[in-house]
Amino acid sequence: MTERRPPAPPGDAPTDAPARATPLFPRWANRAMGVAIAVVFVTVLAGPALLMAWVRTPDLRRQYEPVPQPVPFSHPVHVTGLRLDCRYCHATVERAASAGLPSTATCVPCHNETFMQSAVMAPVRASLATGRPVPWRRVNGVPDFVFFSHAAHVKKGVGCESCHGRVDRMAQVYQAEPLSMGWCLGCHRDPAPHLRPRAEITTMGYVAPDTLGAALMRAYAVRRLTDCTTCHR
Amino acid sequence: MTPPAEAAAVRAAPPERGWPVLRTTAGDAELTDRLLAPIGTTARWWWILFALSGALTLLYVALIGYTVARGIGTWGNDIPVAWAFGIINFVWWIGIGHAGTFISAFLLLLNQKWRASVNRLAEAMTIFALVNAGIFPILHLGRPWFAYWLVPYPSALGVWPNFLSSLPWDVAAVTTYFTVSLVFWYLGLVPDLATARDRLSGTWRRRVYGILALGWRGTATEWRRYHVAYGLLAGLAAPLVVSVHSVVSLDFAIAQLPGWHSTIFPPYFVVGAIYSGLAMVLVLVIPVRHVFGLQDVITERHLQCTAKLLLAMGLMLAYSYGVEQFSAWYSGDVYERYAFLAARPRGPYAWAFWATLALNLVTPQLFWWERWRRSLPALFTAGVLVLVGMWLERFLIIVASLNRDFLPSSWHLYAPTWVDLGILAGSLGLFALLILLFLRFVPLVALSEVKQLRHELARERP
Amino acid sequence: MSDEQRATSDGRRPAEFPPGVARPGPVLSRRDFVRLLGASAALAGVYGCSRRPDELILPYVHQPPELTPGVPQYYATAMTLDGLATGLLVESHDGRPTKVEGNPDHPASLGAAGVHEQASVLQLYDPHRSRHVRHGAQQADWDAVARLLAPVALGQRVGARGEGLRLLLEPTASPLTVALLARVRERWPAAGVHVHAPFAAPDDGDALLPLPDLTRADVVLALDADFLASGPFHLRWAHDWAVRRGAGGGPSRLYVVESGFTPTGATADHRLAVRPGELETVAAALLAGVRAARGVTSAPTAPTTADEATTAWLRAAARDLAAAAGRCVVVAGPRQSATVRLLARALNAELGNEGRTMWYVRSPLLGAGDASVGSLADLAAARDVDTLLVLGGNPVYDAPADVDVAGLLRRVPNTVHLGLYEDETARACAWHVPALHYLERWGDARAYDGTASLVQPLVAPLFGGHCADELLALVAGEATPRAHDLLQTHWRGRAGDRASGFDAFWREALRRGVIADSAAPRAASAPVPAVVPPPAAPPRAAAGTLEVVLAPCPKVHDGRFADNAWLQELPEPMTTLTWGNAAQLSPATAARLGVESGDELALGAGGRTVRVPAIVVPGVADGVAVLHAGYGRDGAEETARGVGVRAQGLFPRAARYALAGVTVARTGAHHELALTQPHWRLHGREPVRVVAPGQPVAREDAAGGTRRRALPLYERQPGAPHQWAMTIDLDRCTGCGACMVACQAENNVPVVGPEGVRDGREMHWLRIDRYYADAATDAAAAAPAGPLSVAQPMLCQHCEDAPCEYVCPVEATVHSSDGLNEMVYNRCVGTRFCSNNCPYKVRRFNWFDYNRDLGDVEALQRNPDVTVRERGVMEKCTFCVQRIREAEIRASVEGRTLGPNEVTTACAQACPTRAIVFGSLTGAGSEVARLREDPRAYAVLDELGTEPRVRYLARVRNANPALAASRAPSASEAAT
């Protein structure tokens, strides 16, 4: 644009225009304009940022949200108090995809005497009488297109605690971890720190020595499984 | 000016070389008033066209809703022809969206005086075409509500788009081009909006223009900064004109499908795009200058130049077609050869092939002769024919390549459904609607530039 | 079969849409609005990790010890078709049968399962099955039926000896049923027992069935016998034939003489197309030829037939057979005249095959060689019948045209029909009793060779119902018969003497699915009665008429499977026609009649007319039209109703399977046929290769230059311990389609209906391409050897450099470390770029929400290990990744390493000829690794450098040198 000298502003802004009699805008319009422009910019930038933040909140997945159950079953009492092993009730955790919830009959041996007649056990009695299952409410869940196997994880030395948290301290069980894809990948990309000896699978509050992870990787032939079909089939 | 009188003017006009970029005798003030006159027009033709295009737009909206609700199955697509009208329309519209920025940016950088009075309309056309072009890539998705997955952002899923694919780049290219075109257009508008603010009557209308004019006062400082910014944006927009359609062409060229897998595609697509854009300019400018009697501002010179550009682009396109066929033959590859030498000229879509050649290659040859370059009907018709031809070219590239690829067992024909046709019509309706609104509410010629041009010309020949 | 037809259709389509088929439906259903809302929600980035919905978990009250929730179980049972059984293993997920596999221990299966067995699981969940006992228009109950058939009441109506009692059964070999029938006849000595089925296996008057041993046959000659792809024992025969074909010492040679074009004919090395009327002459000529070749003096010097080429063909075949005397076998088709089958017997005797490659067993079917069992015609002629029990079958629909079953049913006051559906026959009967599906009932059955199996239920009856055995017991005088008890009582009587005791026997029989040494004894020879010598020259066809052949549909058989959407959508092996039937004509015949595929013909004979669209099939004998039975149904089966044309309407009793002198005329109407493969020429391309025995596949391309190989740009990263791959042997593949249905059942593949197929939207992950030598351009195709036609299973090739992967913008299709091309449905946004860039076009797109209209009952069939895909996502073959991952997890749980041949895909598992082999390339003894090194191995489109994990083994054409001249075995010839 060689020497495009701006000519005198042609045509417009004539001094004698009748419009000039009263100003088109009040004084504050200048500031208002600036503010408006600023606001637009901020929303455009902040909107997506807020969304991205929100999808990372526990609220989204109802994390930490205690789920009331038909029977106020207390893990602390059974695990900490009575020293019951997780596998006593979640029996198929080592051989099947689902850890398994105990059948009503599982409660009977111990509870024949204790508490069986108490009000809190009413649903259990009803179940035994009618043959209808106790309607437990799901706490930890993944979408239908995610295929998760408890057996696979347990055999590779991933403890209950790693995903379910300190169940032994939960009066009412809640979802302890986000269970988001990003969270799963964190472990699948670097399993070592999350491994423990098979003997310690159900131990709550177990702390593995730093060097152990690598050893267990070899011992249990643990691979970094990040293929999509590891979970999505 | 009435049509006969205009015709007289044309006949009276001296041989082309001397044809002025501006034939007006009016002074600045009169010019301003005349060029602002269309604003707020309530002519009957406007309302009729508005009703028609409005109806088509409603159809557009309805069919988009239907498609999203029921699925892409409502279209004619199948396996192997998994892309069809959706992508054809996308490429077609984005091609049309090229002429505007081309005319304003390139010609500005090349200091072409004749750009002044047509660039505004051409840029508006660009914006509106891009609006359409933006709809189709999203609409043709199986799950459009996940379109944002093509945008690179830190996702909670821990995955990113695939940067090997051309589609994320496509998104980036188109959105960038749209943004820059929009800003470029708006920046150019600011002084004229100020003029509208000052010259039009009606307090509220003037307030609206006033707000849009961003408090432009037309001081020398403002003008200097304005020109710097405008020049910079032009410099930014010009390469985008080339880059956008190059990237779009990669949506096909990176595939190994015979008919897509070709290195000529980027330049070929850019040329085709500008070609169709210029055609659309002709189709819009000729009626507009007529109904608003702007023959002295948008002169034969403009149409002449557009026609010449059209011819030039047409020749480049012919070259591209030739190279395509030649490299197919020269490759000796059985699939390439079948696609280009058998399927296209003799296959089920041969009609599209021959129509494309006729419309895109034969039509512009008229403009070797001045008498055709001067004939308004010829120019207008040529514009329409080229637009149709370019749509068919995309149909040929996409459908005719897909429907017969490597394994004959998977060959299958394609036929559009009423939804396909309705959506195409609807997109035309939306485009027309936006153009009509533009004519009614925005100065359709760059006032300040025309007036400036008038002064420069006056300085040149005293 | 014509090229890409998209001619204007008169829009003839089924009145109803099959279950699971996308239907036009409301413009916007509530679900759609919800989806739109969901869309806006999803835009907030919430999808897939949306706020956890409230779900219930319902554990058992008393956990069954043998059951682990989520872990499938397998039970052995058997499915009977036309009375003869195929042993099966059925997979059950938490009490729902979801998948049928063959039983390796069963002689008729050897681990394979055919299309009907594979698809039968869908029929179990067919929502159109009848659900109530009906009397007249009212709903009735079982007790009413019991009262009707109670001995006293019955006796008063049908007389003390049961003169007025008639039973119409389907052919059956069930020991229990046969025993119960005996009891019925004790109780009602004068009662009449009749057997009817349109396509039952015939015995040759003396109740003997041929039992060829194809594992030892170097030369096989089939007289219009589709023994590789149809019939009660075809899985076994296909397996045996493939074993011999693949064995060392060169492949066997297969001659086929036939009128239509069948998978067996397409598999043949030499094929002769003759009109049905010529077959007797041909058989006789062959016998004469063999005698001549073996220097038997009494024989005429040489066979003579109509034309020179045919004579030459027969002479060569006869010489070849004679040369392989004792190592060859001649099989005759079940629908041929007794003359042809007896001539086949004579040929085997003459060739000394008896006791070597050909054996005979006594037919286990009820009434075999028993004159006291009548036919349907006898029944229709019967007068003063009071009570008629129709125990299965649909005679009103499939009876010969000149047998008036409807009239009979009108005459008889008390008619009781037992069946799965309220079909045509049920509607004509006063009473209807819902039958139990075989997956719901107790019973037993015998296979073709007499082997007995127990039939055990996998699920409690979904809609109630009863089985024929219970009705028979009722008639025999039992008050409240239960199939389970009847069965145990029956076998206790026969198994009691076993040392181990009955319970052990019972458990073992149920576990193995086969009752030990229950097969019928094989006879080394069969008597050859004097045959009426057929005319030396066959009757000339009257000008302008056709000979029309009626064949059971490879998909819906005689119509009993017509309501099965999987089978309706399964492409017919030779024409890829779905959702209907058509008159198959040879190109020459079509040209003579001036018709193209889709043009409607009116076929007329004996005052009966059938209007049916034509379809051009190279290979059908000139002057012949082939019709498939089983269509044009008009029962309560919504899926079946109105699909295709009822071909049986043309054929009288005297000519049940072949009718000469049929007039033909064009009606002017045109139908757009629903073909999955409208285009079958090769255009100089070589997706299929054909080689001579021992010859490796050509490494040159058609132009003669060595094949261009694209070099990989990147180093392959070291992968997982296993690298999965597949080989498909085109020489073993008969194109029967069992793999397609198996895949559909395993992977929850939806059905799209006839419109979907016409629009090119079928969803099969595995398709079978059928290529033909082009009769128009390939002179040899017209030669007596018939056209070369090759079937090619085509599925995701799992390319190591996959074109689909790099174009996907969202990484929804990526490569796994163990060599799988992964498709992640939940990540797919549906750009369909991957399909555009797939040179094999094996990707399938969910154009609509195909599972939206899935009923609760059909949903029970879905495989819980595979995601049910939603609308708008791409899908394709995954190499049954759910099986791979499951096996890996099982291995790691058991603390061992996975073997290379341990995992198999649904298609490979179903294949009777083991043409498909799947496994890992790594690890010792990998079979797939060995086969990849076979000289016949090649990759389709390898010049594209996609490095597919699927390799094909070239088709072998073991031509007889004496005939080779007439037909050079080359795909490129077939191509151009």
Short mmCIF file of N, CA and C in Angstrom, two decimals, chain B residues 332 334, chain C residues 686 689 697-709 942-943:
data_model
loop_
_atom_site.label_atom_id
_atom_site.label_comp_id
_atom_site.label_asym_id
_atom_site.label_seq_id
_atom_site.Cartn_x
_atom_site.Cartn_y
_atom_site.Cartn_z
N GLY B 332 -0.78 -46.31 -14.74
CA GLY B 332 -0.87 -47.71 -15.11
C GLY B 332 -1.57 -48.55 -14.06
N VAL B 334 -4.47 -50.28 -12.23
CA VAL B 334 -5.73 -50.79 -12.78
C VAL B 334 -6.92 -50.07 -12.14
N GLU C 686 -8.04 -59.23 -9.09
CA GLU C 686 -7.81 -60.58 -8.60
C GLU C 686 -8.01 -60.72 -7.10
N ARG C 689 -8.02 -65.90 -6.25
CA ARG C 689 -7.02 -66.54 -7.12
C ARG C 689 -7.38 -68.00 -7.24
N VAL C 697 0.45 -69.50 -5.80
CA VAL C 697 -0.26 -68.36 -6.40
C VAL C 697 0.74 -67.51 -7.16
N ALA C 698 0.27 -66.94 -8.25
CA ALA C 698 1.13 -66.10 -9.09
C ALA C 698 1.58 -64.90 -8.28
N ARG C 699 2.87 -64.57 -8.43
CA ARG C 699 3.35 -63.36 -7.76
C ARG C 699 3.34 -62.20 -8.73
N GLU C 700 2.83 -62.43 -9.94
CA GLU C 700 2.73 -61.32 -10.89
C GLU C 700 1.30 -60.81 -10.89
N ASP C 701 1.18 -59.56 -11.24
CA ASP C 701 -0.18 -59.04 -11.37
C ASP C 701 -0.70 -59.35 -12.76
N ALA C 702 -1.92 -58.94 -13.03
CA ALA C 702 -2.57 -59.30 -14.29
C ALA C 702 -1.72 -58.85 -15.47
N ALA C 703 -1.03 -57.72 -15.31
CA ALA C 703 -0.25 -57.18 -16.43
C ALA C 703 1.04 -57.97 -16.64
N GLY C 704 1.37 -58.88 -15.75
CA GLY C 704 2.57 -59.69 -15.94
C GLY C 704 3.75 -59.20 -15.13
N GLY C 705 3.71 -57.93 -14.72
CA GLY C 705 4.81 -57.42 -13.90
C GLY C 705 4.71 -57.96 -12.49
N THR C 706 5.81 -57.98 -11.77
CA THR C 706 5.71 -58.44 -10.39
C THR C 706 4.90 -57.41 -9.61
N ARG C 707 4.19 -57.92 -8.62
CA ARG C 707 3.27 -57.04 -7.89
C ARG C 707 4.03 -55.92 -7.20
N ARG C 708 3.51 -54.74 -7.34
CA ARG C 708 4.12 -53.61 -6.63
C ARG C 708 3.81 -53.77 -5.15
N ARG C 709 4.81 -53.54 -4.32
CA ARG C 709 4.56 -53.62 -2.88
C ARG C 709 4.87 -52.28 -2.27
N ASP C 942 -3.03 -56.82 -1.88
CA ASP C 942 -1.75 -56.62 -1.18
C ASP C 942 -0.95 -55.51 -1.83
N GLU C 943 -1.24 -55.19 -3.11
CA GLU C 943 -0.48 -54.11 -3.75
C GLU C 943 -0.73 -52.77 -3.08
#
